[in-house]
Amino acid sequence: MKKNYQNIVILSGAGISAESGLATFRSSNGLWNNHRVEDVATIEAFQRNPEYVHDFYNEMKPELLRAQPNAAHRAITELQKGYKGKVSIVTQNVDTLHEKAGSKNIYHIHGQINQAVCLNCGHILETWSDVTTETACPHCETNGMMKPNIVFFGENLLYMNEVDRLLKECDLFISVGTSGVVYPAAGFVQIAKLHGADTYEFNREETSNNYYFDHHIFGSAGSTLPIFVKELLESQKAEI
Ligand code: OAD
């Protein structure tokens, strides 16, 4: 690794937060193993039974509020602080561990657990408290129109214009802790590669879209990513 990268994009998934004690989605004890996606994570489910969907996300909040970033999140912050090129984080995670680690330039394409969006006026409410069908929008004051700001299946991802631009201009694309089965995020590596980026995948195991990655670093992100970041920072110093 000898290149001075100008634009680095890091795509993170649930696996980066596993070492912070948070369940991933598709592991044997994962979130989707205990719940039917169509009951809690589709726009139809929310329209059918908003109380149930609110309860599901409200129940997740205390654990996500308590969770602390791990060595992988901290390594990314170190890279952002120490590297000359721009480092952007595109995360599928609804937790706020990148923020807690002090990272910047974070795009939560699947939303955030600590936000609700008003379906009437689009206002985003930031809160770790419960949001219910009774919650009024603080902006337009309409009752019962707040939806968890989580992107449900059947909805558009957030920040896609910005992310598309970042993917096309990046020269290093790093995927960390994602199974690569949920599109469009699973296809980001293809866009980055098509536009000339070097591509690295960090995962504990092989994934289904690993074909597009130039390099695979197997292991727990909390161990592998800090080493990689150290190498990147040192390679930059060596080139000066
Ligand atoms: P998954 O649960 O599908 O995949 C987690 C990945 O992390 C797996 O490939 C694991 O092998 C890997 N992994 C686990 N622990 C790890 C560790 N310590 N270090 C490195 N890798 C590790 O989670 P996502 O890919 O994030 O969408 O799932 C994508 C989307 O599917 C989620 O954002 C969610 C879900 O449906 C929405 O809710 C919209």
CSV table of N, CA, C and O in Angstrom, one decimal, residues 107-228:
chain,number,residue,atom,x,y,z
A,107,TYR,N,-22.7,9.5,6.8
A,107,TYR,CA,-24.0,9.4,6.0
A,107,TYR,C,-24.8,8.2,6.5
A,107,TYR,O,-24.4,7.1,6.2
A,108,HIS,N,-25.8,8.4,7.2
A,108,HIS,CA,-26.6,7.3,7.7
A,108,HIS,C,-27.7,7.0,6.7
A,108,HIS,O,-28.8,7.4,6.7
A,109,ILE,N,-27.3,6.1,5.7
A,109,ILE,CA,-28.2,5.9,4.6
A,109,ILE,C,-29.4,5.1,5.0
A,109,ILE,O,-30.4,5.1,4.3
A,110,HIS,N,-29.4,4.4,6.1
A,110,HIS,CA,-30.6,3.6,6.6
A,110,HIS,C,-31.3,4.3,7.8
A,110,HIS,O,-32.1,3.7,8.4
A,111,GLY,N,-30.9,5.6,8.0
A,111,GLY,CA,-31.5,6.3,9.1
A,111,GLY,C,-30.8,6.2,10.4
A,111,GLY,O,-29.7,5.6,10.5
A,112,GLN,N,-31.4,6.7,11.4
A,112,GLN,CA,-30.8,6.7,12.8
A,112,GLN,C,-31.9,6.4,13.8
A,112,GLN,O,-33.0,7.0,13.8
A,113,ILE,N,-31.5,5.6,14.8
A,113,ILE,CA,-32.4,5.2,15.8
A,113,ILE,C,-32.9,6.4,16.7
A,113,ILE,O,-34.0,6.4,17.2
A,114,ASN,N,-32.0,7.4,16.8
A,114,ASN,CA,-32.4,8.5,17.7
A,114,ASN,C,-33.0,9.7,16.9
A,114,ASN,O,-33.0,10.8,17.3
A,115,GLN,N,-33.7,9.3,15.8
A,115,GLN,CA,-34.4,10.4,15.1
A,115,GLN,C,-35.8,9.8,14.7
A,115,GLN,O,-36.0,8.6,14.5
A,116,ALA,N,-36.7,10.8,14.6
A,116,ALA,CA,-38.1,10.5,14.0
A,116,ALA,C,-38.3,11.5,12.9
A,116,ALA,O,-37.9,12.7,13.1
A,117,VAL,N,-39.1,11.2,11.9
A,117,VAL,CA,-39.3,12.1,10.8
A,117,VAL,C,-40.9,12.3,10.8
A,117,VAL,O,-41.6,11.4,10.9
A,118,CYS,N,-41.2,13.6,10.6
A,118,CYS,CA,-42.7,13.9,10.5
A,118,CYS,C,-43.1,13.6,9.1
A,118,CYS,O,-42.6,14.2,8.1
A,119,LEU,N,-44.1,12.8,8.9
A,119,LEU,CA,-44.6,12.4,7.6
A,119,LEU,C,-45.5,13.6,7.0
A,119,LEU,O,-45.8,13.6,5.8
A,120,ASN,N,-45.8,14.6,7.8
A,120,ASN,CA,-46.6,15.7,7.3
A,120,ASN,C,-45.7,16.8,6.8
A,120,ASN,O,-45.9,17.3,5.7
A,121,CYS,N,-44.6,17.1,7.5
A,121,CYS,CA,-43.8,18.3,7.1
A,121,CYS,C,-42.3,17.9,6.8
A,121,CYS,O,-41.5,18.8,6.4
A,122,GLY,N,-41.9,16.7,7.2
A,122,GLY,CA,-40.5,16.3,6.9
A,122,GLY,C,-39.5,16.7,8.0
A,122,GLY,O,-38.3,16.4,7.9
A,123,HIS,N,-40.0,17.3,9.1
A,123,HIS,CA,-39.1,17.7,10.2
A,123,HIS,C,-38.5,16.5,10.8
A,123,HIS,O,-39.1,15.5,11.0
A,124,ILE,N,-37.2,16.6,11.1
A,124,ILE,CA,-36.5,15.5,11.8
A,124,ILE,C,-36.4,15.9,13.3
A,124,ILE,O,-35.8,16.9,13.7
A,125,LEU,N,-36.9,15.0,14.1
A,125,LEU,CA,-36.9,15.2,15.6
A,125,LEU,C,-35.8,14.3,16.1
A,125,LEU,O,-35.7,13.1,15.8
A,126,GLU,N,-34.8,14.9,16.9
A,126,GLU,CA,-33.7,14.1,17.5
A,126,GLU,C,-34.1,13.8,18.9
A,126,GLU,O,-34.4,14.7,19.7
A,127,THR,N,-34.2,12.5,19.2
A,127,THR,CA,-34.6,12.1,20.5
A,127,THR,C,-34.2,10.7,20.9
A,127,THR,O,-34.3,9.8,20.0
A,128,TRP,N,-33.8,10.5,22.1
A,128,TRP,CA,-33.6,9.1,22.6
A,128,TRP,C,-34.8,8.6,23.4
A,128,TRP,O,-34.8,7.5,23.9
A,129,SER,N,-35.8,9.5,23.5
A,129,SER,CA,-37.0,9.1,24.3
A,129,SER,C,-37.9,8.3,23.3
A,129,SER,O,-37.7,8.4,22.1
A,130,ASP,N,-38.9,7.7,23.9
A,130,ASP,CA,-39.9,7.0,23.1
A,130,ASP,C,-40.6,7.9,22.1
A,130,ASP,O,-41.0,9.0,22.5
A,131,VAL,N,-40.8,7.4,20.9
A,131,VAL,CA,-41.7,8.1,20.0
A,131,VAL,C,-42.9,7.2,19.8
A,131,VAL,O,-42.8,6.0,19.6
A,132,THR,N,-44.1,7.8,19.8
A,132,THR,CA,-45.3,7.0,19.7
A,132,THR,C,-46.3,7.6,18.7
A,132,THR,O,-46.0,8.6,18.1
A,133,THR,N,-47.4,7.0,18.6
A,133,THR,CA,-48.5,7.5,17.7
A,133,THR,C,-49.1,8.8,18.2
A,133,THR,O,-49.9,9.5,17.6
A,134,GLU,N,-48.7,9.1,19.5
A,134,GLU,CA,-49.3,10.3,20.1
A,134,GLU,C,-48.3,11.5,20.0
A,134,GLU,O,-48.6,12.6,20.2
A,135,THR,N,-47.0,11.2,19.6
A,135,THR,CA,-46.0,12.2,19.6
A,135,THR,C,-46.4,13.3,18.5
A,135,THR,O,-46.7,13.0,17.4
A,136,ALA,N,-46.3,14.5,19.0
A,136,ALA,CA,-46.6,15.7,18.1
A,136,ALA,C,-45.3,16.1,17.4
A,136,ALA,O,-44.3,16.1,18.1
A,137,CYS,N,-45.4,16.6,16.2
A,137,CYS,CA,-44.2,17.1,15.5
A,137,CYS,C,-44.0,18.5,16.2
A,137,CYS,O,-44.8,19.4,16.2
A,138,PRO,N,-42.7,18.7,16.6
A,138,PRO,CA,-42.4,20.0,17.2
A,138,PRO,C,-42.4,21.2,16.2
A,138,PRO,O,-42.5,22.3,16.6
A,139,HIS,N,-42.4,20.8,14.9
A,139,HIS,CA,-42.4,21.9,13.9
A,139,HIS,C,-43.8,22.3,13.4
A,139,HIS,O,-44.2,23.4,13.6
A,140,CYS,N,-44.5,21.3,12.9
A,140,CYS,CA,-45.9,21.6,12.4
A,140,CYS,C,-47.0,21.3,13.4
A,140,CYS,O,-48.1,21.6,13.1
A,141,GLU,N,-46.6,20.7,14.5
A,141,GLU,CA,-47.5,20.4,15.6
A,141,GLU,C,-48.6,19.4,15.3
A,141,GLU,O,-49.6,19.2,16.0
A,142,THR,N,-48.4,18.7,14.1
A,142,THR,CA,-49.4,17.6,13.8
A,142,THR,C,-49.2,16.4,14.7
A,142,THR,O,-48.1,16.1,15.0
A,143,ASN,N,-50.3,15.8,15.2
A,143,ASN,CA,-50.2,14.7,16.1
A,143,ASN,C,-50.2,13.4,15.2
A,143,ASN,O,-50.8,13.3,14.2
A,144,GLY,N,-49.4,12.4,15.7
A,144,GLY,CA,-49.5,11.0,15.2
A,144,GLY,C,-48.9,10.8,13.8
A,144,GLY,O,-49.2,9.8,13.1
A,145,MET,N,-48.0,11.7,13.4
A,145,MET,CA,-47.4,11.5,12.1
A,145,MET,C,-45.9,11.3,12.1
A,145,MET,O,-45.2,11.4,11.1
A,146,MET,N,-45.4,11.0,13.3
A,146,MET,CA,-44.0,10.8,13.4
A,146,MET,C,-43.6,9.4,13.1
A,146,MET,O,-44.3,8.5,13.7
A,147,LYS,N,-42.7,9.1,12.3
A,147,LYS,CA,-42.2,7.8,11.9
A,147,LYS,C,-40.8,7.7,12.4
A,147,LYS,O,-40.0,8.6,12.2
A,148,PRO,N,-40.4,6.5,12.9
A,148,PRO,CA,-38.9,6.3,13.2
A,148,PRO,C,-38.1,6.7,11.9
A,148,PRO,O,-38.5,6.3,10.8
A,149,ASN,N,-37.1,7.4,12.1
A,149,ASN,CA,-36.3,7.8,10.9
A,149,ASN,C,-35.3,6.6,10.5
A,149,ASN,O,-34.1,6.8,10.5
A,150,ILE,N,-36.0,5.5,10.2
A,150,ILE,CA,-35.3,4.3,9.8
A,150,ILE,C,-35.8,4.0,8.4
A,150,ILE,O,-37.0,4.1,8.2
A,151,VAL,N,-34.9,3.7,7.5
A,151,VAL,CA,-35.4,3.5,6.1
A,151,VAL,C,-35.9,2.0,6.1
A,151,VAL,O,-35.2,1.1,6.3
A,152,PHE,N,-37.2,2.0,5.8
A,152,PHE,CA,-37.9,0.7,5.7
A,152,PHE,C,-37.7,0.1,4.3
A,152,PHE,O,-37.5,0.8,3.3
A,153,PHE,N,-37.8,-1.2,4.2
A,153,PHE,CA,-37.9,-1.8,2.9
A,153,PHE,C,-39.0,-1.2,2.1
A,153,PHE,O,-40.1,-1.0,2.7
A,154,GLY,N,-38.8,-0.8,0.9
A,154,GLY,CA,-39.8,-0.1,0.1
A,154,GLY,C,-39.6,1.4,0.1
A,154,GLY,O,-40.4,2.1,-0.6
A,155,GLU,N,-38.7,1.9,0.9
A,155,GLU,CA,-38.4,3.3,0.9
A,155,GLU,C,-37.1,3.6,0.3
A,155,GLU,O,-36.2,2.7,0.2
A,156,ASN,N,-36.9,4.9,-0.1
A,156,ASN,CA,-35.6,5.3,-0.7
A,156,ASN,C,-34.5,5.5,0.4
A,156,ASN,O,-34.9,5.9,1.5
A,157,LEU,N,-33.3,5.1,0.0
A,157,LEU,CA,-32.2,5.4,1.0
A,157,LEU,C,-32.0,6.9,1.1
A,157,LEU,O,-32.3,7.7,0.2
A,158,LEU,N,-31.4,7.3,2.2
A,158,LEU,CA,-31.1,8.7,2.5
A,158,LEU,C,-29.7,9.1,1.9
A,158,LEU,O,-28.9,8.2,1.8
A,159,TYR,N,-29.6,10.3,1.6
A,159,TYR,CA,-28.3,10.9,1.1
A,159,TYR,C,-27.8,10.2,-0.2
A,159,TYR,O,-26.5,10.2,-0.4
A,160,MET,N,-28.6,9.7,-1.0
A,160,MET,CA,-28.1,8.9,-2.2
A,160,MET,C,-27.4,9.8,-3.2
A,160,MET,O,-26.4,9.3,-3.8
A,161,ASN,N,-27.8,11.0,-3.4
A,161,ASN,CA,-27.1,11.9,-4.3
A,161,ASN,C,-25.6,12.1,-3.9
A,161,ASN,O,-24.7,12.0,-4.7
A,162,GLU,N,-25.5,12.4,-2.6
A,162,GLU,CA,-24.1,12.7,-2.0
A,162,GLU,C,-23.3,11.4,-2.1
A,162,GLU,O,-22.1,11.4,-2.5
A,163,VAL,N,-23.9,10.3,-1.7
A,163,VAL,CA,-23.2,9.0,-1.7
A,163,VAL,C,-22.8,8.6,-3.1
A,163,VAL,O,-21.7,8.2,-3.3
A,164,ASP,N,-23.6,8.8,-4.1
A,164,ASP,CA,-23.3,8.5,-5.5
A,164,ASP,C,-22.1,9.3,-5.9
A,164,ASP,O,-21.2,8.7,-6.5
A,165,ARG,N,-22.1,10.5,-5.6
A,165,ARG,CA,-20.9,11.4,-5.9
A,165,ARG,C,-19.6,10.9,-5.2
A,165,ARG,O,-18.6,10.7,-5.9
A,166,LEU,N,-19.8,10.6,-3.9
A,166,LEU,CA,-18.6,10.1,-3.2
A,166,LEU,C,-18.1,8.8,-3.8
A,166,LEU,O,-16.8,8.6,-3.9
A,167,LEU,N,-19.0,7.9,-4.2
A,167,LEU,CA,-18.5,6.6,-4.7
A,167,LEU,C,-17.8,6.8,-6.0
A,167,LEU,O,-16.8,6.1,-6.3
A,168,LYS,N,-18.3,7.7,-6.8
A,168,LYS,CA,-17.7,8.0,-8.2
A,168,LYS,C,-16.3,8.6,-8.1
A,168,LYS,O,-15.5,8.5,-8.9
A,169,GLU,N,-16.1,9.4,-7.0
A,169,GLU,CA,-14.8,10.2,-6.9
A,169,GLU,C,-13.8,9.5,-6.0
A,169,GLU,O,-12.7,9.9,-5.9
A,170,CYS,N,-14.3,8.4,-5.3
A,170,CYS,CA,-13.3,7.8,-4.3
A,170,CYS,C,-12.2,7.0,-5.0
A,170,CYS,O,-12.5,6.4,-6.1
A,171,ASP,N,-11.0,7.0,-4.5
A,171,ASP,CA,-10.0,6.1,-5.0
A,171,ASP,C,-9.7,5.0,-4.0
A,171,ASP,O,-8.9,4.1,-4.4
A,172,LEU,N,-10.3,4.9,-2.9
A,172,LEU,CA,-10.2,3.8,-2.0
A,172,LEU,C,-11.6,3.6,-1.3
A,172,LEU,O,-12.1,4.5,-0.7
A,173,PHE,N,-12.1,2.4,-1.5
A,173,PHE,CA,-13.4,2.0,-1.0
A,173,PHE,C,-13.2,0.8,0.0
A,173,PHE,O,-12.6,-0.2,-0.4
A,174,ILE,N,-13.6,1.0,1.2
A,174,ILE,CA,-13.4,0.0,2.2
A,174,ILE,C,-14.8,-0.4,2.8
A,174,ILE,O,-15.6,0.5,3.2
A,175,SER,N,-15.1,-1.7,2.8
A,175,SER,CA,-16.3,-2.2,3.4
A,175,SER,C,-16.0,-2.9,4.7
A,175,SER,O,-15.1,-3.7,4.7
A,176,VAL,N,-16.7,-2.6,5.7
A,176,VAL,CA,-16.4,-3.2,7.0
A,176,VAL,C,-17.7,-3.8,7.6
A,176,VAL,O,-18.7,-3.0,7.9
A,177,GLY,N,-17.7,-5.1,7.9
A,177,GLY,CA,-18.8,-5.7,8.6
A,177,GLY,C,-20.1,-5.6,8.0
A,177,GLY,O,-21.1,-5.4,8.7
A,178,THR,N,-20.2,-5.9,6.7
A,178,THR,CA,-21.5,-6.0,6.1
A,178,THR,C,-21.6,-7.2,5.2
A,178,THR,O,-20.6,-7.6,4.6
A,179,SER,N,-22.8,-7.9,5.3
A,179,SER,CA,-22.9,-9.1,4.6
A,179,SER,C,-23.1,-8.9,3.0
A,179,SER,O,-23.0,-9.9,2.3
A,180,GLY,N,-23.4,-7.7,2.6
A,180,GLY,CA,-23.4,-7.4,1.2
A,180,GLY,C,-24.6,-8.0,0.5
A,180,GLY,O,-24.6,-8.4,-0.6
A,181,VAL,N,-25.7,-8.2,1.3
A,181,VAL,CA,-26.9,-8.8,0.6
A,181,VAL,C,-28.0,-7.7,0.4
A,181,VAL,O,-29.0,-8.0,-0.3
A,182,VAL,N,-27.9,-6.6,1.1
A,182,VAL,CA,-29.0,-5.6,1.0
A,182,VAL,C,-28.6,-4.5,0.0
A,182,VAL,O,-27.6,-3.8,0.2
A,183,TYR,N,-29.3,-4.4,-1.1
A,183,TYR,CA,-29.1,-3.4,-2.1
A,183,TYR,C,-29.9,-2.1,-1.7
A,183,TYR,O,-30.9,-2.2,-1.1
A,184,PRO,N,-29.5,-1.0,-2.2
A,184,PRO,CA,-28.3,-0.7,-3.1
A,184,PRO,C,-26.9,-0.7,-2.4
A,184,PRO,O,-26.0,-0.7,-3.1
A,185,ALA,N,-26.9,-0.7,-1.1
A,185,ALA,CA,-25.5,-0.6,-0.5
A,185,ALA,C,-24.6,-1.7,-0.9
A,185,ALA,O,-23.4,-1.5,-1.1
A,186,ALA,N,-25.1,-2.9,-1.2
A,186,ALA,CA,-24.3,-4.0,-1.6
A,186,ALA,C,-23.7,-3.8,-2.9
A,186,ALA,O,-22.6,-4.4,-3.3
A,187,GLY,N,-24.2,-2.9,-3.7
A,187,GLY,CA,-23.7,-2.6,-5.0
A,187,GLY,C,-22.7,-1.4,-5.0
A,187,GLY,O,-22.1,-1.1,-6.1
A,188,PHE,N,-22.5,-0.8,-3.9
A,188,PHE,CA,-21.6,0.4,-3.9
A,188,PHE,C,-20.2,0.0,-4.3
A,188,PHE,O,-19.5,0.8,-5.0
A,189,VAL,N,-19.7,-1.1,-3.9
A,189,VAL,CA,-18.3,-1.6,-4.3
A,189,VAL,C,-18.2,-1.6,-5.8
A,189,VAL,O,-17.2,-1.2,-6.4
A,190,GLN,N,-19.3,-2.0,-6.5
A,190,GLN,CA,-19.2,-2.1,-8.0
A,190,GLN,C,-19.0,-0.7,-8.6
A,190,GLN,O,-18.2,-0.5,-9.5
A,191,ILE,N,-19.8,0.3,-8.0
A,191,ILE,CA,-19.7,1.6,-8.6
A,191,ILE,C,-18.3,2.2,-8.3
A,191,ILE,O,-17.7,2.7,-9.2
A,192,ALA,N,-17.8,2.0,-7.1
A,192,ALA,CA,-16.5,2.5,-6.8
A,192,ALA,C,-15.4,1.9,-7.7
A,192,ALA,O,-14.5,2.6,-8.2
A,193,LYS,N,-15.5,0.6,-7.8
A,193,LYS,CA,-14.5,-0.1,-8.6
A,193,LYS,C,-14.5,0.3,-10.1
A,193,LYS,O,-13.5,0.5,-10.7
A,194,LEU,N,-15.7,0.4,-10.6
A,194,LEU,CA,-15.9,0.8,-12.0
A,194,LEU,C,-15.3,2.2,-12.2
A,194,LEU,O,-14.8,2.5,-13.3
A,195,HIS,N,-15.3,3.0,-11.2
A,195,HIS,CA,-14.7,4.4,-11.3
A,195,HIS,C,-13.2,4.4,-10.8
A,195,HIS,O,-12.6,5.4,-10.5
A,196,GLY,N,-12.6,3.2,-10.7
A,196,GLY,CA,-11.2,3.1,-10.5
A,196,GLY,C,-10.7,3.0,-9.1
A,196,GLY,O,-9.4,3.1,-8.9
A,197,ALA,N,-11.5,2.8,-8.1
A,197,ALA,CA,-11.1,2.8,-6.7
A,197,ALA,C,-10.4,1.4,-6.4
A,197,ALA,O,-10.8,0.4,-7.0
A,198,ASP,N,-9.5,1.4,-5.5
A,198,ASP,CA,-9.0,0.2,-4.9
A,198,ASP,C,-10.1,-0.2,-3.9
A,198,ASP,O,-10.7,0.6,-3.2
A,199,THR,N,-10.3,-1.5,-3.8
A,199,THR,CA,-11.4,-2.0,-2.9
A,199,THR,C,-11.0,-3.0,-1.9
A,199,THR,O,-10.4,-4.0,-2.2
A,200,TYR,N,-11.3,-2.8,-0.6
A,200,TYR,CA,-11.0,-3.7,0.5
A,200,TYR,C,-12.2,-4.1,1.2
A,200,TYR,O,-13.1,-3.3,1.5
A,201,GLU,N,-12.3,-5.4,1.6
A,201,GLU,CA,-13.4,-5.8,2.4
A,201,GLU,C,-12.9,-6.4,3.7
A,201,GLU,O,-12.0,-7.2,3.7
A,202,PHE,N,-13.4,-5.9,4.8
A,202,PHE,CA,-13.1,-6.4,6.1
A,202,PHE,C,-14.3,-7.1,6.7
A,202,PHE,O,-15.4,-6.5,6.8
A,203,ASN,N,-14.1,-8.4,6.9
A,203,ASN,CA,-15.2,-9.2,7.4
A,203,ASN,C,-14.7,-10.4,8.2
A,203,ASN,O,-13.5,-10.8,7.9
A,204,ARG,N,-15.5,-11.0,9.0
A,204,ARG,CA,-15.0,-12.2,9.7
A,204,ARG,C,-15.1,-13.4,8.8
A,204,ARG,O,-14.4,-14.4,9.0
A,205,GLU,N,-15.9,-13.3,7.7
A,205,GLU,CA,-16.1,-14.4,6.8
A,205,GLU,C,-16.2,-14.0,5.4
A,205,GLU,O,-16.4,-12.8,5.1
A,206,GLU,N,-16.3,-14.9,4.5
A,206,GLU,CA,-16.5,-14.6,3.1
A,206,GLU,C,-18.0,-14.1,2.9
A,206,GLU,O,-18.9,-14.6,3.6
A,207,THR,N,-18.2,-13.1,2.0
A,207,THR,CA,-19.5,-12.6,1.8
A,207,THR,C,-19.9,-13.0,0.3
A,207,THR,O,-19.1,-13.3,-0.5
A,208,SER,N,-21.2,-12.8,0.0
A,208,SER,CA,-21.7,-13.2,-1.3
A,208,SER,C,-21.2,-12.3,-2.4
A,208,SER,O,-21.2,-12.7,-3.5
A,209,ASN,N,-20.9,-11.0,-2.1
A,209,ASN,CA,-20.5,-10.2,-3.2
A,209,ASN,C,-19.0,-9.9,-3.2
A,209,ASN,O,-18.5,-8.8,-3.6
A,210,ASN,N,-18.2,-10.8,-2.7
A,210,ASN,CA,-16.8,-10.6,-2.5
A,210,ASN,C,-16.0,-10.5,-3.8
A,210,ASN,O,-14.9,-10.1,-3.8
A,211,TYR,N,-16.6,-10.9,-4.9
A,211,TYR,CA,-16.0,-10.9,-6.2
A,211,TYR,C,-15.4,-9.5,-6.6
A,211,TYR,O,-14.4,-9.4,-7.2
A,212,TYR,N,-16.1,-8.5,-6.1
A,212,TYR,CA,-15.8,-7.1,-6.5
A,212,TYR,C,-14.6,-6.5,-5.7
A,212,TYR,O,-14.2,-5.4,-6.0
A,213,PHE,N,-14.2,-7.2,-4.6
A,213,PHE,CA,-13.2,-6.6,-3.8
A,213,PHE,C,-11.8,-7.1,-4.3
A,213,PHE,O,-11.6,-8.3,-4.5
A,214,ASP,N,-10.8,-6.2,-4.3
A,214,ASP,CA,-9.5,-6.5,-4.7
A,214,ASP,C,-8.8,-7.2,-3.5
A,214,ASP,O,-7.9,-8.1,-3.7
A,215,HIS,N,-9.1,-6.8,-2.3
A,215,HIS,CA,-8.5,-7.4,-1.1
A,215,HIS,C,-9.5,-7.8,-0.1
A,215,HIS,O,-10.5,-7.1,0.1
A,216,HIS,N,-9.2,-8.9,0.6
A,216,HIS,CA,-10.1,-9.3,1.7
A,216,HIS,C,-9.3,-9.4,2.9
A,216,HIS,O,-8.3,-10.1,3.0
A,217,ILE,N,-9.7,-8.8,4.0
A,217,ILE,CA,-9.0,-8.9,5.3
A,217,ILE,C,-10.0,-9.6,6.2
A,217,ILE,O,-11.0,-9.0,6.6
A,218,PHE,N,-9.7,-10.8,6.5
A,218,PHE,CA,-10.6,-11.6,7.4
A,218,PHE,C,-10.2,-11.4,8.8
A,218,PHE,O,-9.0,-11.4,9.2
A,219,GLY,N,-11.2,-11.4,9.7
A,219,GLY,CA,-11.0,-11.2,11.1
A,219,GLY,C,-12.0,-10.3,11.7
A,219,GLY,O,-12.8,-9.7,11.0
A,220,SER,N,-11.9,-10.0,13.0
A,220,SER,CA,-12.8,-9.1,13.6
A,220,SER,C,-12.3,-7.6,13.3
A,220,SER,O,-11.1,-7.4,13.5
A,221,ALA,N,-13.2,-6.8,13.0
A,221,ALA,CA,-12.8,-5.4,12.5
A,221,ALA,C,-12.1,-4.7,13.6
A,221,ALA,O,-11.2,-3.9,13.3
A,222,GLY,N,-12.4,-5.0,14.9
A,222,GLY,CA,-11.7,-4.3,16.0
A,222,GLY,C,-10.2,-4.6,16.0
A,222,GLY,O,-9.4,-3.9,16.6
A,223,SER,N,-9.8,-5.8,15.4
A,223,SER,CA,-8.4,-6.1,15.4
A,223,SER,C,-7.8,-5.7,14.1
A,223,SER,O,-6.7,-5.2,14.0
A,224,THR,N,-8.5,-6.0,13.0
A,224,THR,CA,-7.9,-5.8,11.7
A,224,THR,C,-7.9,-4.3,11.2
A,224,THR,O,-6.9,-3.9,10.6
A,225,LEU,N,-8.9,-3.6,11.5
A,225,LEU,CA,-9.0,-2.2,11.0
A,225,LEU,C,-7.9,-1.3,11.6
A,225,LEU,O,-7.3,-0.5,10.8
A,226,PRO,N,-7.7,-1.4,12.9
A,226,PRO,CA,-6.6,-0.5,13.5
A,226,PRO,C,-5.2,-0.8,12.8
A,226,PRO,O,-4.5,0.2,12.6
A,227,ILE,N,-4.9,-2.0,12.5
A,227,ILE,CA,-3.7,-2.3,11.8
A,227,ILE,C,-3.6,-1.7,10.5
A,227,ILE,O,-2.6,-1.1,10.0
A,228,PHE,N,-4.7,-1.8,9.7
A,228,PHE,CA,-4.8,-1.3,8.4
A,228,PHE,C,-4.7,0.3,8.4
A,228,PHE,O,-3.9,0.8,7.6
